[in-house]
């Protein structure tokens, strides 16, 4: 705690800073802790009165129930997890590749329409893709992709935020390295894969984090683009277990499912956070 | 007269030749850079197919009656007329959405900046814990978190909040947080604020870490003594690009409140008290299948987002 004590006197400014941040931080975390503790509560504690925040006799029964209850219904719960994983990985992997490929010429090449294309992407940052849902739905159903994984992946691949972050990040990287590779006779594709991609790693992890969170949490693609139960994704399945707003049924099972849903996003953030902060330093917008 | 017109023609001819020359040069330029366009192609194709064409389609559909089964029928401006003159629920939804935007927007934005600034004051090794505390809520899914909120705000005395409020003697009987039309909006605002330390927060945090140290030294020579003076005269001007980026993200975030509302109070909510523009859009598009009318709603929301962001560019974009 070197920061808290300067010389021999306690710095009250620092003490109040740490106290404030810690208290507020714990308040922010409380709902998550509550969810985790609900997920491992036995039935006897779930409906206890007065309600109890922490669990006393932790148990894994809710997780077992989650697999058992939903296992007897006609689509096993693992199928929802599988669908979510396939769709999310598809969006993250191909989205990263497509955005990186597009960011390279925009940041490092001189060509006609460059400024124009970039400002189009910046404009696209300014609205939510939710407003485009109807025509996207019409396009997907017209080209016959309903109820396929493509329907849930393709519309989300060209993400303006990924392309924007990568372009801004690449602009900071000196051209000398690229020149050296070109002198050695490398083609533009080789430069891209051997020089650009490794250097882009921080921006790639950042965008991978954002698109992972977005794709993993979003119930709407599955809601809109699928009609078959076995194509639904995890968030939609959780909605089904809960029975909709205002219904408190199967609290333990629901908490277990919700817990399983949130854990991957936190893990991905913990892994990528150092690189995320490196990238976000170049996220500035200027006019 | 003829003399005059011939003079004009003489003037125009070199200009047109120049134009043709320009086009040819541009074409040569494009061909020379074709590798660059190959790199851009996958993005541009998907972007055109799933962003540009949908925008144009939305605008076009908003002037039609379209229920998917029959072909779209042109009906001029009547969707918009209906929307703004006769659809009371839509007007209410606009009001609720703007209420969100003007409360969670600025509040979440200022809070994110202040927290990022406070975190940047402490040593690097402790920062990660606090970053995790504040950022994690924004990466949780609204659907998954509903299990906590529904219990916290439950309307009977078993609800966590009601229980403690009654124990403290503030309430005599349980308050129906999620059914009472007066408390629906505040509850959704609280939950949205909890989730609002998103991309902007990370941008601020990163920007604040990278403010050059010698600026502060120069500042202290010029007589800056207090932390708040540093904040106003040195820190804020040097993270302006991040502030702008964060603001754009915040506008988009606060205008698309929908998930939280649907998860907590349902669609439609009691007396439409938590009905946002996106909820109205979803209702008409995917429940009633009135695509023309829903497109008009989408166009209004689209314009609202772009308009507010243009305004923010005007305020923050100047150097």
XYZ file of C-alpha atoms in Angstrom:
606
model
C 0.000 0.000 0.000
C 2.805 2.356 -0.903
C 0.388 4.762 -2.551
C -1.627 5.298 0.605
C 1.110 6.542 2.868
C 3.375 9.380 1.918
C 6.239 9.750 4.337
C 4.767 9.033 7.738
C 1.517 10.919 7.344
C -1.546 9.226 5.993
C -2.749 10.978 2.831
C -6.467 11.427 3.513
C -7.145 12.254 -0.111
C -5.840 8.844 -1.128
C -7.670 7.049 1.654
C -11.001 8.529 0.633
C -10.228 7.769 -3.024
C -9.609 4.094 -2.271
C -12.614 3.873 0.038
C -14.910 5.454 -2.531
C -13.680 3.255 -5.397
C -13.824 0.088 -3.312
C -17.327 0.699 -1.964
C -18.680 1.633 -5.386
C -16.863 -1.291 -6.995
C -18.393 -3.740 -4.529
C -21.864 -2.274 -5.090
C -21.390 -2.780 -8.842
C -20.282 -6.367 -8.283
C -23.056 -7.209 -5.792
C -25.699 -8.325 -8.330
C -23.165 -10.663 -9.936
C -22.141 -12.127 -6.588
C -25.803 -12.568 -5.773
C -26.361 -14.437 -9.027
C -23.395 -16.706 -8.379
C -24.598 -17.450 -4.866
C -28.160 -18.135 -6.084
C -26.813 -20.551 -8.668
C -25.363 -22.744 -5.913
C -28.231 -22.435 -3.410
C -30.204 -25.563 -2.493
C -33.998 -25.353 -2.793
C -34.345 -24.934 0.979
C -32.456 -21.639 0.788
C -33.902 -20.277 -2.455
C -37.246 -19.267 -0.996
C -36.049 -18.575 2.490
C -37.650 -15.733 4.399
C -36.102 -13.302 5.173
C -34.168 -13.488 1.884
C -30.506 -14.267 2.298
C -27.723 -12.825 0.155
C -25.025 -15.458 0.601
C -25.361 -19.210 0.348
C -24.888 -21.342 3.472
C -24.892 -24.894 2.114
C -23.582 -24.627 -1.439
C -24.682 -27.337 -3.846
C -24.386 -28.079 -7.544
C -27.930 -29.416 -7.751
C -29.148 -26.491 -9.869
C -26.620 -27.271 -12.583
C -27.684 -30.906 -12.541
C -31.331 -29.864 -12.778
C -30.525 -27.590 -15.680
C -29.209 -30.516 -17.691
C -31.848 -32.976 -16.431
C -35.025 -30.906 -16.703
C -34.169 -29.555 -20.083
C -32.623 -32.849 -21.124
C -36.026 -34.516 -21.004
C -37.588 -31.837 -23.192
C -37.209 -32.489 -26.884
C -34.126 -30.301 -27.361
C -31.305 -30.941 -24.869
C -29.780 -27.890 -23.233
C -26.355 -28.712 -24.630
C -27.732 -28.069 -28.117
C -28.347 -24.401 -27.237
C -24.804 -24.096 -25.914
C -23.469 -25.706 -29.096
C -25.470 -23.310 -31.313
C -24.259 -20.288 -29.364
C -20.651 -21.437 -29.558
C -20.802 -22.072 -33.320
C -22.452 -18.735 -34.095
C -20.216 -16.737 -31.761
C -16.992 -18.321 -33.003
C -18.086 -17.788 -36.612
C -18.788 -14.112 -36.007
C -15.568 -13.541 -34.054
C -13.150 -15.392 -36.367
C -14.487 -14.245 -39.745
C -15.378 -10.795 -38.438
C -11.808 -10.239 -37.244
C -10.329 -11.441 -40.539
C -12.632 -9.332 -42.706
C -12.158 -6.200 -40.621
C -8.376 -6.608 -40.498
C -8.202 -7.091 -44.258
C -10.252 -3.950 -44.800
C -8.338 -1.909 -42.234
C -4.936 -2.559 -43.842
C -5.431 -0.657 -47.129
C -7.458 2.063 -45.390
C -4.620 2.763 -42.963
C -1.546 2.107 -45.102
C -2.379 2.444 -48.813
C -3.058 5.507 -50.912
C -6.005 5.043 -53.241
C -9.082 6.799 -54.563
C -12.239 6.882 -52.342
C -10.212 6.025 -49.223
C -11.436 8.985 -47.164
C -14.943 8.455 -48.415
C -15.058 4.800 -47.368
C -13.618 5.581 -43.937
C -16.119 8.338 -43.229
C -18.902 5.964 -44.268
C -17.692 3.513 -41.623
C -17.523 6.283 -39.001
C -21.104 7.219 -39.856
C -22.095 3.592 -39.397
C -20.670 3.768 -35.858
C -23.294 6.345 -35.045
C -26.344 4.127 -35.170
C -27.289 0.775 -33.794
C -27.642 -2.144 -36.232
C -31.000 -2.785 -34.524
C -32.607 -0.180 -36.792
C -31.696 -2.302 -39.817
C -33.270 -5.472 -38.508
C -36.338 -5.471 -40.787
C -34.612 -5.200 -44.184
C -31.897 -7.579 -42.965
C -34.616 -10.054 -42.108
C -36.194 -9.603 -45.546
C -32.819 -10.106 -47.273
C -32.035 -13.245 -45.254
C -35.418 -14.771 -45.950
C -35.310 -13.820 -49.673
C -31.948 -15.537 -50.227
C -33.258 -18.598 -48.410
C -30.956 -18.613 -45.401
C -33.631 -18.873 -42.693
C -32.836 -21.478 -40.041
C -29.183 -21.764 -40.983
C -26.080 -20.751 -39.084
C -25.268 -18.388 -41.977
C -28.329 -16.293 -41.155
C -27.057 -15.676 -37.659
C -23.442 -15.013 -38.730
C -23.373 -13.150 -42.082
C -25.240 -9.941 -41.096
C -22.825 -9.329 -38.227
C -19.515 -9.842 -40.024
C -18.955 -6.355 -41.428
C -18.809 -4.569 -38.078
C -17.900 -0.877 -38.347
C -16.449 -0.768 -34.830
C -13.894 -3.499 -35.568
C -12.779 -1.902 -38.786
C -12.610 1.520 -37.096
C -10.500 0.337 -34.140
C -8.114 -1.605 -36.373
C -7.634 1.258 -38.818
C -6.916 3.712 -36.001
C -4.490 1.249 -34.439
C -2.633 0.544 -37.703
C -2.154 4.247 -38.368
C 0.116 4.477 -35.312
C 2.426 1.752 -36.592
C 5.505 3.022 -38.484
C 5.672 2.289 -42.233
C 9.338 1.277 -42.080
C 8.517 -2.352 -41.252
C 6.197 -2.662 -44.232
C 8.798 -1.086 -46.504
C 11.413 -3.549 -45.306
C 9.155 -6.485 -46.103
C 8.302 -5.054 -49.531
C 12.019 -4.569 -50.316
C 12.510 -8.248 -49.649
C 9.999 -8.889 -52.398
C 6.983 -9.841 -50.292
C 3.609 -9.470 -51.985
C 0.910 -7.366 -50.307
C -0.789 -10.564 -49.099
C 2.427 -11.799 -47.552
C 2.977 -8.406 -45.901
C -0.539 -8.622 -44.523
C -0.194 -12.095 -43.040
C 3.406 -11.941 -41.811
C 3.757 -8.297 -40.742
C 0.345 -6.695 -40.271
C -1.557 -9.506 -38.556
C 1.042 -10.058 -35.777
C 1.305 -6.308 -35.149
C -2.462 -5.957 -35.031
C -2.720 -8.441 -32.161
C -3.903 -5.908 -29.541
C -6.590 -4.523 -31.852
C -7.606 -8.030 -32.828
C -8.067 -9.093 -29.199
C -10.040 -5.949 -28.493
C -12.427 -6.428 -31.352
C -12.630 -10.133 -30.574
C -13.749 -9.208 -27.045
C -16.396 -6.751 -28.260
C -17.798 -8.989 -30.944
C -17.740 -11.987 -28.609
C -19.787 -10.128 -25.999
C -22.200 -8.801 -28.586
C -22.712 -12.121 -30.343
C -22.862 -14.207 -27.177
C -25.433 -12.005 -25.416
C -27.718 -11.093 -28.307
C -30.971 -13.095 -28.352
C -32.406 -11.421 -31.471
C -30.649 -13.223 -34.344
C -31.993 -16.532 -33.088
C -35.382 -14.992 -32.356
C -35.757 -13.426 -35.786
C -33.896 -15.728 -38.168
C -34.931 -19.125 -36.859
C -38.204 -20.939 -36.456
C -36.874 -24.377 -35.437
C -36.355 -25.034 -31.750
C -33.040 -26.796 -32.346
C -31.532 -23.679 -33.954
C -32.160 -21.423 -30.956
C -29.280 -19.949 -28.990
C -28.420 -19.762 -25.301
C -29.901 -16.332 -24.416
C -33.175 -17.289 -26.059
C -33.240 -20.617 -24.222
C -32.744 -18.808 -20.922
C -35.671 -16.565 -21.736
C -37.760 -19.677 -22.291
C -36.750 -21.232 -18.961
C -37.648 -18.046 -17.114
C -41.094 -17.971 -18.701
C -40.905 -14.251 -19.469
C -41.076 -11.074 -17.443
C -42.718 -11.128 -14.039
C -42.570 -14.883 -13.619
C -40.339 -16.249 -10.879
C -40.165 -19.910 -11.717
C -37.249 -22.291 -11.319
C -35.109 -19.526 -9.838
C -32.221 -21.857 -9.056
C -32.064 -23.443 -12.497
C -32.402 -20.065 -14.144
C -29.585 -18.644 -12.032
C -27.417 -21.621 -12.949
C -28.092 -21.064 -16.656
C -27.491 -17.316 -16.342
C -24.262 -17.982 -14.484
C -23.059 -20.278 -17.276
C -23.961 -17.553 -19.739
C -21.998 -14.761 -18.022
C -18.816 -16.641 -17.075
C -17.336 -16.838 -20.627
C -17.621 -13.078 -21.186
C -15.779 -12.350 -17.940
C -13.038 -14.860 -18.770
C -12.541 -13.367 -22.240
C -12.291 -9.888 -20.729
C -9.735 -10.947 -18.129
C -7.602 -12.554 -20.849
C -7.749 -9.628 -23.272
C -7.855 -6.604 -20.946
C -4.190 -5.558 -21.261
C -4.397 -5.498 -25.052
C -7.785 -3.827 -24.943
C -6.359 -0.839 -23.102
C -3.471 -0.628 -25.585
C -5.914 -0.456 -28.460
C -8.454 1.858 -26.937
C -5.752 4.504 -26.534
C -5.992 4.949 -30.312
C -9.775 4.901 -30.464
C -10.081 8.685 -30.671
C -12.383 10.342 -33.160
C -11.469 13.624 -34.781
C -13.238 15.731 -37.296
C -26.722 36.335 -79.209
C -25.087 33.548 -81.242
C -21.770 35.138 -80.552
C -22.435 34.853 -76.872
C -23.469 31.200 -76.974
C -20.469 30.174 -79.033
C -18.279 31.807 -76.440
C -19.861 29.592 -73.840
C -19.263 26.487 -75.937
C -15.639 27.426 -76.401
C -15.377 27.789 -72.674
C -17.019 24.439 -71.978
C -14.997 22.264 -74.321
C -11.679 22.245 -72.436
C -13.554 21.686 -69.196
C -15.217 18.563 -70.575
C -11.922 17.264 -71.946
C -10.452 17.797 -68.524
C -13.348 15.883 -66.986
C -12.762 12.918 -69.318
C -9.064 13.045 -68.569
C -9.846 13.061 -64.854
C -12.095 10.026 -65.141
C -9.458 8.151 -67.140
C -6.827 9.068 -64.596
C -9.077 7.941 -61.775
C -9.671 4.632 -63.545
C -5.920 4.112 -64.007
C -5.465 4.999 -60.357
C -8.092 2.456 -59.318
C -6.545 -0.243 -61.498
C -3.108 0.445 -60.084
C -4.471 0.029 -56.569
C -6.561 -3.019 -57.283
C -4.842 -5.077 -54.577
C -6.083 -2.579 -52.004
C -9.609 -3.067 -53.253
C -9.251 -6.855 -53.091
C -8.447 -6.434 -49.412
C -11.471 -4.224 -48.929
C -13.827 -6.331 -51.027
C -15.201 -8.808 -48.442
C -15.948 -6.030 -45.982
C -17.459 -3.732 -48.576
C -19.638 -6.461 -50.075
C -21.042 -7.508 -46.696
C -21.323 -3.888 -45.576
C -23.268 -3.006 -48.704
C -25.511 -6.049 -48.445
C -26.308 -5.789 -44.737
C -25.974 -2.078 -43.979
C -26.293 0.168 -47.029
C -29.009 -1.735 -48.866
C -31.026 -2.153 -45.626
C -30.882 1.605 -45.003
C -32.199 2.329 -48.500
C -34.792 -0.457 -48.226
C -35.971 0.855 -44.873
C -36.502 4.330 -46.272
C -38.290 2.935 -49.325
C -40.491 0.556 -47.302
C -41.489 3.318 -44.911
C -43.605 4.822 -47.712
C -45.489 1.580 -48.303
C -47.953 -0.784 -46.745
C -46.201 -4.147 -46.540
C -47.236 -7.217 -44.594
C -44.769 -9.696 -46.214
C -47.571 -11.782 -47.796
C -48.609 -9.183 -50.352
C -46.283 -7.014 -52.428
C -45.520 -3.604 -50.894
C -48.098 -0.955 -51.857
C -47.037 2.680 -52.100
C -49.029 4.851 -49.693
C -46.933 7.996 -49.554
C -46.450 9.678 -46.234
C -49.386 8.107 -44.422
C -47.182 5.863 -42.243
C -45.437 8.966 -40.930
C -48.713 10.810 -40.550
C -50.145 7.929 -38.568
C -46.975 7.724 -36.500
C -46.813 11.340 -35.474
C -50.476 12.280 -35.411
C -52.525 9.265 -34.401
C -50.241 6.777 -32.694
C -50.369 7.863 -29.050
C -48.284 4.901 -27.966
C -45.495 5.892 -30.343
C -45.478 9.453 -29.039
C -45.292 8.022 -25.553
C -42.440 5.717 -26.628
C -40.518 8.706 -28.015
C -40.975 10.494 -24.708
C -39.778 7.493 -22.700
C -36.800 6.900 -25.004
C -35.737 10.534 -24.808
C -36.133 10.459 -21.051
C -33.696 7.529 -21.003
C -31.364 9.195 -23.440
C -31.223 12.440 -21.488
C -30.781 10.768 -18.106
C -28.683 7.648 -18.679
C -26.783 9.287 -21.547
C -25.124 12.246 -19.808
C -25.135 10.612 -16.375
C -23.512 7.393 -17.587
C -21.047 9.385 -19.673
C -19.917 11.684 -16.856
C -19.813 8.768 -14.425
C -17.687 6.706 -16.813
C -15.253 9.576 -17.267
C -14.986 10.382 -13.567
C -14.462 6.744 -12.609
C -11.834 6.299 -15.315
C -10.105 9.447 -14.068
C -10.151 8.277 -10.449
C -8.790 4.889 -11.482
C -5.998 6.564 -13.433
C -4.924 8.279 -10.182
C -4.005 5.008 -8.464
C -0.932 2.825 -9.090
C -1.097 0.534 -12.134
C -0.986 -2.709 -10.145
C -4.291 -1.968 -8.367
C -6.078 -0.683 -11.440
C -7.124 -4.021 -12.866
C -9.362 -4.939 -9.935
C -11.333 -1.689 -10.188
C -11.544 -1.854 -13.975
C -13.013 -5.326 -13.634
C -15.565 -4.154 -11.008
C -16.887 -1.344 -13.186
C -16.623 -2.923 -16.615
C -18.014 -6.399 -15.905
C -21.660 -5.263 -15.520
C -21.673 -3.934 -19.084
C -20.615 -7.272 -20.559
C -23.310 -9.272 -18.819
C -26.373 -10.056 -20.852
C -29.617 -8.317 -19.981
C -31.422 -11.606 -20.378
C -29.167 -13.438 -17.935
C -29.204 -10.668 -15.338
C -32.998 -10.558 -15.244
C -32.896 -13.380 -12.688
C -31.234 -11.000 -10.229
C -33.299 -7.905 -11.001
C -36.607 -9.748 -10.886
C -35.744 -10.969 -7.415
C -34.322 -7.673 -6.204
C -37.345 -5.666 -7.365
C -39.992 -8.350 -6.792
C -43.328 -6.883 -5.768
C -44.035 -8.973 -2.657
C -42.291 -8.811 0.687
C -39.960 -11.582 -0.423
C -38.350 -9.180 -2.877
C -34.944 -8.168 -1.564
C -35.495 -4.426 -1.841
C -39.011 -4.507 -0.401
C -37.816 -6.653 2.467
C -35.103 -4.237 3.534
C -37.194 -1.114 2.972
C -39.905 -2.562 5.210
C -37.395 -3.640 7.812
C -36.013 -0.108 7.913
C -39.535 1.222 8.248
C -39.437 3.263 5.050
C -42.336 1.308 3.547
C -45.399 -0.132 5.288
C -46.388 -2.507 2.549
C -44.554 -3.996 -0.444
C -44.150 -1.622 -3.383
C -44.818 -3.027 -6.856
C -41.639 -1.749 -8.501
C -42.171 -3.562 -11.801
C -45.930 -3.051 -12.111
C -46.321 0.495 -10.898
C -46.117 2.876 -13.849
C -44.276 5.449 -11.757
C -41.395 3.192 -10.815
C -40.869 1.303 -14.094
C -38.796 3.999 -15.775
C -36.581 4.687 -12.726
C -35.911 0.966 -12.251
C -34.893 0.580 -15.912
C -32.695 3.672 -15.636
C -30.922 2.243 -12.574
C -30.288 -1.068 -14.311
C -29.103 0.690 -17.487
C -26.748 2.891 -15.497
C -25.356 -0.198 -13.829
C -24.606 -1.596 -17.281
C -23.393 1.622 -18.874
C -19.603 1.537 -18.263
C -19.001 0.091 -21.701
C -16.662 0.775 -24.587
C -16.504 4.475 -23.718
C -15.213 3.726 -20.221
C -12.371 1.641 -21.696
C -11.562 4.383 -24.199
C -11.351 6.977 -21.401
C -9.237 4.684 -19.255
C -6.778 4.066 -22.078
C -6.705 7.695 -23.147
C -6.051 8.891 -19.592
C -3.170 6.447 -19.190
C -1.482 7.865 -22.256
C -1.557 11.573 -21.461
C 2.119 12.617 -21.743
C 3.662 13.094 -18.284
C 5.636 16.211 -19.290
C 2.345 18.051 -19.834
C 1.698 17.780 -16.095
C 5.218 18.957 -15.297
C 4.800 21.925 -17.593
C 1.476 22.577 -15.888
C 2.950 22.576 -12.402
C 5.575 25.091 -13.549
C 2.760 27.273 -14.836
C 1.189 27.193 -11.380
C -1.329 24.336 -11.480
C -1.652 23.028 -7.933
C -4.782 20.978 -7.534
C -5.956 17.765 -9.126
C -9.132 19.376 -10.436
C -7.098 22.107 -12.139
C -4.992 19.427 -13.805
C -8.203 17.708 -14.868
C -9.735 20.777 -16.488
C -6.697 22.422 -18.048
C -4.541 19.453 -19.052
C -6.316 16.100 -18.912
C -9.617 16.862 -20.619
C -8.098 18.697 -23.608
C -5.633 15.870 -24.232
C -8.238 13.096 -24.252
C -10.728 14.964 -26.429
C -10.707 12.403 -29.273
C -11.566 9.633 -26.786
C -14.269 11.836 -25.272
C -15.846 12.187 -28.694
C -15.688 8.454 -29.374
C -17.190 7.719 -25.951
C -19.995 10.191 -26.553
C -20.929 8.585 -29.864
C -21.013 5.143 -28.230
C -23.098 6.516 -25.354
C -25.738 7.999 -27.661
C -26.144 4.699 -29.463
C -26.279 2.836 -26.127
C -28.864 5.064 -24.515
C -31.194 5.220 -27.513
C -31.387 1.457 -27.870
C -32.749 0.627 -24.412
C -34.923 -2.349 -25.110
C -33.553 -5.601 -23.691
C -33.647 -4.422 -20.099
C -37.166 -3.103 -20.479
C -38.487 -6.254 -22.134
C -36.810 -8.538 -19.592
C -38.031 -6.639 -16.542
C -41.469 -5.362 -17.407
C -42.391 -7.319 -20.526
C -43.658 -6.365 -23.972
C -46.002 -4.572 -23.816
C -45.224 -3.218 -20.363
C -48.003 -2.244 -17.928
C -49.828 0.706 -19.547
C -46.844 0.975 -21.940
C -44.889 2.660 -19.151
C -41.577 1.102 -20.234
C -42.287 1.168 -23.979
C -39.299 2.474 -25.969
C -39.028 3.223 -29.685
C -37.223 -0.069 -30.277
C -39.952 -1.940 -28.400
C -42.539 -0.311 -30.681
C -40.430 -1.237 -33.707
C -40.135 -4.853 -32.586
C -43.841 -5.023 -31.821
C -44.921 -3.879 -35.305
C -42.159 -5.701 -37.208
C -42.025 -9.155 -35.667
C -45.316 -9.529 -33.805
C -47.808 -7.751 -36.092
C -45.733 -8.061 -39.304
C -46.564 -4.551 -40.457
C -43.211 -4.029 -42.089
C -43.994 -0.707 -43.763
C -45.101 0.944 -40.554
C -42.222 -0.623 -38.613
C -39.778 0.675 -41.244
C -41.081 4.187 -40.680
C -40.340 3.727 -36.958
C -36.841 2.470 -37.823
C -36.218 5.496 -40.045
C -37.270 7.864 -37.254
C -34.946 6.132 -34.769
C -32.133 6.109 -37.323
C -32.497 9.854 -37.890
C -32.633 10.458 -34.144
C -29.345 8.583 -33.602
C -27.557 10.276 -36.506
C -28.939 13.686 -35.569
C -27.888 13.490 -31.924
C -24.446 12.257 -32.940
C -24.022 15.098 -35.449
C -24.886 17.493 -32.637
C -22.268 15.903 -30.407
C -19.664 16.177 -33.170
C -20.494 19.853 -33.348
C -20.005 20.346 -29.604
C -17.001 18.126 -28.987
C -15.399 17.860 -32.416
C -13.943 21.384 -32.516
C -10.289 21.705 -31.650
